[in-house]
PDB file of C-alpha atoms in Angstrom:
ATOM      1  CA  UNK A   1      -0.083  -0.198   0.167  1.00 44.00           C
ATOM      2  CA  UNK A   2       1.299   3.304  -1.153  1.00 46.00           C
ATOM      3  CA  UNK A   3       1.815   5.122   2.365  1.00 46.00           C
ATOM      4  CA  UNK A   4       0.764   8.717   0.764  1.00 50.00           C
ATOM      5  CA  UNK A   5      -2.680   7.524   0.250  1.00 55.00           C
ATOM      6  CA  UNK A   6      -3.136   4.708   2.528  1.00 79.00           C
ATOM      7  CA  UNK A   7      -5.632   6.853   4.432  1.00 92.00           C
ATOM      8  CA  UNK A   8      -7.857   9.281   2.507  1.00 92.00           C
ATOM      9  CA  UNK A   9      -9.309  11.193   5.934  1.00 94.00           C
ATOM     10  CA  UNK A  10      -6.142  12.603   7.179  1.00 93.00           C
ATOM     11  CA  UNK A  11      -6.577  16.080   5.408  1.00 90.00           C
ATOM     12  CA  UNK A  12      -6.925  18.059   8.441  1.00 92.00           C
ATOM     13  CA  UNK A  13      -4.510  16.112  10.567  1.00 93.00           C
ATOM     14  CA  UNK A  14      -1.061  16.481   8.338  1.00 92.00           C
ATOM     15  CA  UNK A  15       0.432  17.004  11.744  1.00 92.00           C
ATOM     16  CA  UNK A  16      -0.125  13.274  12.429  1.00 93.00           C
ATOM     17  CA  UNK A  17       0.044  11.580   8.918  1.00 93.00           C
ATOM     18  CA  UNK A  18       3.627  10.511   9.047  1.00 92.00           C
ATOM     19  CA  UNK A  19       3.318   9.006  12.422  1.00 92.00           C
ATOM     20  CA  UNK A  20       0.001   7.228  11.408  1.00 93.00           C
ATOM     21  CA  UNK A  21       1.539   5.880   8.316  1.00 91.00           C
ATOM     22  CA  UNK A  22       4.689   4.501  10.006  1.00 91.00           C
ATOM     23  CA  UNK A  23       2.568   2.875  12.554  1.00 92.00           C
ATOM     24  CA  UNK A  24       0.072   1.563   9.803  1.00 92.00           C
ATOM     25  CA  UNK A  25       2.991   0.305   8.009  1.00 90.00           C
ATOM     26  CA  UNK A  26       4.498  -1.531  10.904  1.00 90.00           C
ATOM     27  CA  UNK A  27       1.305  -3.197  11.926  1.00 89.00           C
ATOM     28  CA  UNK A  28       0.964  -1.271  15.121  1.00 91.00           C
ATOM     29  CA  UNK A  29      -2.123   0.815  14.462  1.00 91.00           C
ATOM     30  CA  UNK A  30      -5.085   0.198  12.118  1.00 90.00           C
ATOM     31  CA  UNK A  31      -7.307   2.042  10.198  1.00 90.00           C
ATOM     32  CA  UNK A  32     -11.112   1.992  10.739  1.00 92.00           C
ATOM     33  CA  UNK A  33     -11.416   0.555   7.267  1.00 91.00           C
ATOM     34  CA  UNK A  34      -8.984  -0.002   4.441  1.00 89.00           C
ATOM     35  CA  UNK A  35      -8.321   3.745   3.603  1.00 91.00           C
ATOM     36  CA  UNK A  36      -9.923   5.491   6.728  1.00 94.00           C
ATOM     37  CA  UNK A  37      -8.141   5.926   9.963  1.00 95.00           C
ATOM     38  CA  UNK A  38     -10.624   8.511  11.626  1.00 95.00           C
ATOM     39  CA  UNK A  39      -8.247  10.390  13.376  1.00 94.00           C
ATOM     40  CA  UNK A  40     -10.230  12.696  15.279  1.00 95.00           C
ATOM     41  CA  UNK A  41     -12.088   9.678  16.779  1.00 95.00           C
ATOM     42  CA  UNK A  42     -11.455   9.160  20.524  1.00 96.00           C
ATOM     43  CA  UNK A  43      -9.631   5.895  21.727  1.00 96.00           C
ATOM     44  CA  UNK A  44     -10.707   3.218  23.891  1.00 96.00           C
ATOM     45  CA  UNK A  45      -8.662   1.610  26.585  1.00 97.00           C
ATOM     46  CA  UNK A  46      -8.602  -1.725  24.929  1.00 97.00           C
ATOM     47  CA  UNK A  47      -7.352   0.196  21.830  1.00 95.00           C
ATOM     48  CA  UNK A  48      -4.591   2.079  23.671  1.00 96.00           C
ATOM     49  CA  UNK A  49      -3.524  -1.168  25.317  1.00 97.00           C
ATOM     50  CA  UNK A  50      -3.558  -2.961  22.442  1.00 96.00           C
ATOM     51  CA  UNK A  51      -1.155  -0.561  20.544  1.00 95.00           C
ATOM     52  CA  UNK A  52       1.225  -0.352  23.632  1.00 96.00           C
ATOM     53  CA  UNK A  53       1.653  -4.268  23.521  1.00 97.00           C
ATOM     54  CA  UNK A  54       2.203  -4.050  19.926  1.00 95.00           C
ATOM     55  CA  UNK A  55       4.533  -1.227  19.880  1.00 94.00           C
ATOM     56  CA  UNK A  56       6.913  -2.826  22.522  1.00 95.00           C
ATOM     57  CA  UNK A  57       6.354  -6.412  21.250  1.00 96.00           C
ATOM     58  CA  UNK A  58       5.163  -7.506  24.891  1.00 97.00           C
ATOM     59  CA  UNK A  59       4.290 -11.163  24.963  1.00 95.00           C
ATOM     60  CA  UNK A  60       3.616 -13.659  27.859  1.00 92.00           C
ATOM     61  CA  UNK A  61       0.925 -14.572  30.231  1.00 93.00           C
ATOM     62  CA  UNK A  62      -2.640 -13.230  29.378  1.00 95.00           C
ATOM     63  CA  UNK A  63      -4.606 -12.265  32.551  1.00 94.00           C
ATOM     64  CA  UNK A  64      -7.941 -11.455  32.153  1.00 93.00           C
ATOM     65  CA  UNK A  65     -10.623  -9.103  33.100  1.00 97.00           C
ATOM     66  CA  UNK A  66     -14.340 -10.133  33.641  1.00 97.00           C
ATOM     67  CA  UNK A  67     -15.461  -7.367  31.193  1.00 98.00           C
ATOM     68  CA  UNK A  68     -12.924  -8.403  28.658  1.00 97.00           C
ATOM     69  CA  UNK A  69     -14.945 -11.020  26.162  1.00 97.00           C
ATOM     70  CA  UNK A  70     -12.345 -13.706  25.380  1.00 96.00           C
ATOM     71  CA  UNK A  71     -13.414 -13.258  21.522  1.00 97.00           C
ATOM     72  CA  UNK A  72     -12.638  -9.716  20.953  1.00 97.00           C
ATOM     73  CA  UNK A  73      -9.463  -8.756  19.279  1.00 95.00           C
ATOM     74  CA  UNK A  74      -8.318  -6.845  22.078  1.00 97.00           C
ATOM     75  CA  UNK A  75      -8.368  -9.571  24.645  1.00 98.00           C
ATOM     76  CA  UNK A  76      -5.047 -10.975  24.406  1.00 98.00           C
ATOM     77  CA  UNK A  77      -3.350  -7.594  24.075  1.00 97.00           C
ATOM     78  CA  UNK A  78      -5.278  -6.435  27.154  1.00 98.00           C
ATOM     79  CA  UNK A  79      -4.483  -9.490  28.950  1.00 97.00           C
ATOM     80  CA  UNK A  80      -0.892  -9.317  28.236  1.00 98.00           C
ATOM     81  CA  UNK A  81      -0.706  -5.878  29.231  1.00 97.00           C
ATOM     82  CA  UNK A  82      -2.273  -6.525  32.639  1.00 97.00           C
ATOM     83  CA  UNK A  83       0.399  -9.219  33.044  1.00 96.00           C
ATOM     84  CA  UNK A  84       3.332  -6.883  32.250  1.00 96.00           C
ATOM     85  CA  UNK A  85       2.036  -4.300  34.943  1.00 96.00           C
ATOM     86  CA  UNK A  86       1.085  -1.680  32.351  1.00 97.00           C
ATOM     87  CA  UNK A  87      -2.909  -1.616  32.977  1.00 97.00           C
ATOM     88  CA  UNK A  88      -4.910  -1.806  36.095  1.00 92.00           C
ATOM     89  CA  UNK A  89      -8.489  -2.111  35.675  1.00 92.00           C
ATOM     90  CA  UNK A  90     -11.116   0.196  36.781  1.00 94.00           C
ATOM     91  CA  UNK A  91     -11.329  -2.182  39.669  1.00 94.00           C
ATOM     92  CA  UNK A  92      -9.972  -5.174  40.819  1.00 90.00           C
ATOM     93  CA  UNK A  93     -12.181  -7.455  38.023  1.00 95.00           C
ATOM     94  CA  UNK A  94     -12.832  -4.692  35.381  1.00 97.00           C
ATOM     95  CA  UNK A  95     -11.129  -3.006  32.727  1.00 98.00           C
ATOM     96  CA  UNK A  96     -13.836  -1.067  31.002  1.00 98.00           C
ATOM     97  CA  UNK A  97     -12.114  -1.955  27.407  1.00 98.00           C
ATOM     98  CA  UNK A  98     -14.715   0.221  25.402  1.00 97.00           C
ATOM     99  CA  UNK A  99     -14.439   3.352  27.691  1.00 97.00           C
ATOM    100  CA  UNK A 100     -12.550   6.161  25.731  1.00 97.00           C
ATOM    101  CA  UNK A 101      -9.163   6.878  27.342  1.00 96.00           C
ATOM    102  CA  UNK A 102      -8.555   9.952  28.707  1.00 96.00           C
ATOM    103  CA  UNK A 103      -5.037  12.180  28.240  1.00 94.00           C
ATOM    104  CA  UNK A 104      -3.704  11.042  31.988  1.00 95.00           C
ATOM    105  CA  UNK A 105      -4.808   7.602  32.063  1.00 96.00           C
ATOM    106  CA  UNK A 106      -3.133   7.089  28.280  1.00 96.00           C
ATOM    107  CA  UNK A 107       0.284   8.743  29.860  1.00 95.00           C
ATOM    108  CA  UNK A 108      -0.085   6.300  32.798  1.00 96.00           C
ATOM    109  CA  UNK A 109      -0.283   3.219  30.343  1.00 97.00           C
ATOM    110  CA  UNK A 110       2.303   4.879  28.192  1.00 96.00           C
ATOM    111  CA  UNK A 111       4.614   5.187  31.242  1.00 96.00           C
ATOM    112  CA  UNK A 112       4.363   1.609  32.508  1.00 96.00           C
ATOM    113  CA  UNK A 113       4.714   0.360  29.254  1.00 97.00           C
ATOM    114  CA  UNK A 114       8.126   2.395  28.723  1.00 96.00           C
ATOM    115  CA  UNK A 115       9.421   0.910  32.041  1.00 95.00           C
ATOM    116  CA  UNK A 116       8.279  -2.699  31.306  1.00 96.00           C
ATOM    117  CA  UNK A 117      10.164  -2.310  28.070  1.00 96.00           C
ATOM    118  CA  UNK A 118      13.403  -1.482  30.506  1.00 94.00           C
ATOM    119  CA  UNK A 119      13.410   2.389  29.597  1.00 92.00           C
ATOM    120  CA  UNK A 120      13.804   4.371  32.849  1.00 89.00           C
ATOM    121  CA  UNK A 121      12.108   7.974  32.753  1.00 86.00           C
ATOM    122  CA  UNK A 122      12.883  10.436  35.647  1.00 77.00           C
ATOM    123  CA  UNK A 123       9.981  12.448  36.813  1.00 68.00           C
ATOM    124  CA  UNK A 124       9.702  15.705  38.297  1.00 67.00           C
ATOM    125  CA  UNK A 125       6.373  17.307  39.789  1.00 59.00           C
ATOM    126  CA  UNK A 126       7.692  20.589  38.862  1.00 63.00           C
ATOM    127  CA  UNK A 127       5.871  21.270  35.700  1.00 69.00           C
ATOM    128  CA  UNK A 128       5.194  24.841  34.348  1.00 75.00           C
ATOM    129  CA  UNK A 129       1.889  23.732  32.700  1.00 83.00           C
ATOM    130  CA  UNK A 130      -1.115  25.685  33.883  1.00 83.00           C
ATOM    131  CA  UNK A 131      -3.413  22.821  34.814  1.00 91.00           C
ATOM    132  CA  UNK A 132      -0.846  20.193  36.254  1.00 88.00           C
ATOM    133  CA  UNK A 133      -2.796  20.464  39.492  1.00 90.00           C
ATOM    134  CA  UNK A 134      -5.375  19.149  37.722  1.00 93.00           C
ATOM    135  CA  UNK A 135      -3.605  15.643  36.986  1.00 93.00           C
ATOM    136  CA  UNK A 136      -5.019  12.998  39.621  1.00 95.00           C
ATOM    137  CA  UNK A 137      -2.352  12.093  41.966  1.00 94.00           C
ATOM    138  CA  UNK A 138      -2.030   8.658  40.713  1.00 94.00           C
ATOM    139  CA  UNK A 139      -0.886  10.060  37.317  1.00 94.00           C
ATOM    140  CA  UNK A 140       1.430  12.884  38.325  1.00 92.00           C
ATOM    141  CA  UNK A 141       4.564  10.787  37.980  1.00 91.00           C
ATOM    142  CA  UNK A 142       3.694   9.444  34.853  1.00 93.00           C
ATOM    143  CA  UNK A 143       2.802  12.735  33.374  1.00 92.00           C
ATOM    144  CA  UNK A 144       5.725  14.512  34.617  1.00 90.00           C
ATOM    145  CA  UNK A 145       8.472  11.896  33.310  1.00 92.00           C
ATOM    146  CA  UNK A 146       6.397  11.684  29.822  1.00 92.00           C
ATOM    147  CA  UNK A 147       6.517  15.441  29.688  1.00 89.00           C
ATOM    148  CA  UNK A 148      10.223  16.111  31.185  1.00 88.00           C
ATOM    149  CA  UNK A 149      11.669  13.028  28.320  1.00 87.00           C
ATOM    150  CA  UNK A 150       9.814  14.807  25.432  1.00 84.00           C
ATOM    151  CA  UNK A 151       7.442  12.000  24.651  1.00 86.00           C
ATOM    152  CA  UNK A 152       4.645  14.224  25.401  1.00 87.00           C
ATOM    153  CA  UNK A 153       4.392  17.714  24.725  1.00 80.00           C
ATOM    154  CA  UNK A 154       0.892  19.314  25.913  1.00 77.00           C
ATOM    155  CA  UNK A 155      -0.744  21.761  23.853  1.00 80.00           C
ATOM    156  CA  UNK A 156      -0.289  25.706  24.766  1.00 82.00           C
ATOM    157  CA  UNK A 157       0.957  25.212  28.201  1.00 82.00           C
ATOM    158  CA  UNK A 158      -1.741  22.628  29.170  1.00 89.00           C
ATOM    159  CA  UNK A 159      -1.627  19.129  29.654  1.00 90.00           C
ATOM    160  CA  UNK A 160      -5.467  18.663  29.117  1.00 92.00           C
ATOM    161  CA  UNK A 161      -5.362  15.449  31.460  1.00 93.00           C
ATOM    162  CA  UNK A 162      -9.031  15.022  31.743  1.00 95.00           C
ATOM    163  CA  UNK A 163      -9.552  15.499  27.852  1.00 94.00           C
ATOM    164  CA  UNK A 164     -10.038  12.206  25.789  1.00 95.00           C
ATOM    165  CA  UNK A 165      -7.058  11.352  23.544  1.00 92.00           C
ATOM    166  CA  UNK A 166      -7.653  10.848  19.854  1.00 92.00           C
ATOM    167  CA  UNK A 167      -6.312   8.557  17.515  1.00 93.00           C
ATOM    168  CA  UNK A 168      -4.398  10.953  15.943  1.00 92.00           C
ATOM    169  CA  UNK A 169      -2.601  12.381  19.161  1.00 90.00           C
ATOM    170  CA  UNK A 170      -1.760   8.477  20.193  1.00 92.00           C
ATOM    171  CA  UNK A 171      -0.122   7.688  16.845  1.00 91.00           C
ATOM    172  CA  UNK A 172       2.157  10.931  17.445  1.00 89.00           C
ATOM    173  CA  UNK A 173       3.011  10.003  20.992  1.00 86.00           C
TER     174      UNK A 173
END
């Protein structure tokens, strides 16, 4: 597939096009159809966990959550992510796989994936983003480490921790 025309719906997402095409060519991210990507659509918790497992090529045991059906495409990667300490549930037994992920939870999962891959990032809680106080306590270390490392840039001096992450944003990250 020609990477220049792989997805026909990236017009207003030129800032993400290279990342989307590179990840699609490597089989890490998939389109919503053969030639569409839906870059502005929010991404689910299951899809983000699946991307992290594919990106870092995690393997291993599959630990299940009660609300992750075994016949879904994301069941194995979510289970691998759980077994590798990348994801926790929304409770002790549930993952909420189809819930749209917010930016701080995306950063927590990414931070855990980076650490599980053996990459160390140092954290600081002295960020200058005007909305850092809005970041949940459980996410502050991950958010600060990812921003300090340059993996996450924020937008106009903000982190937007409670906003949902779009498919385009996730591809760039």
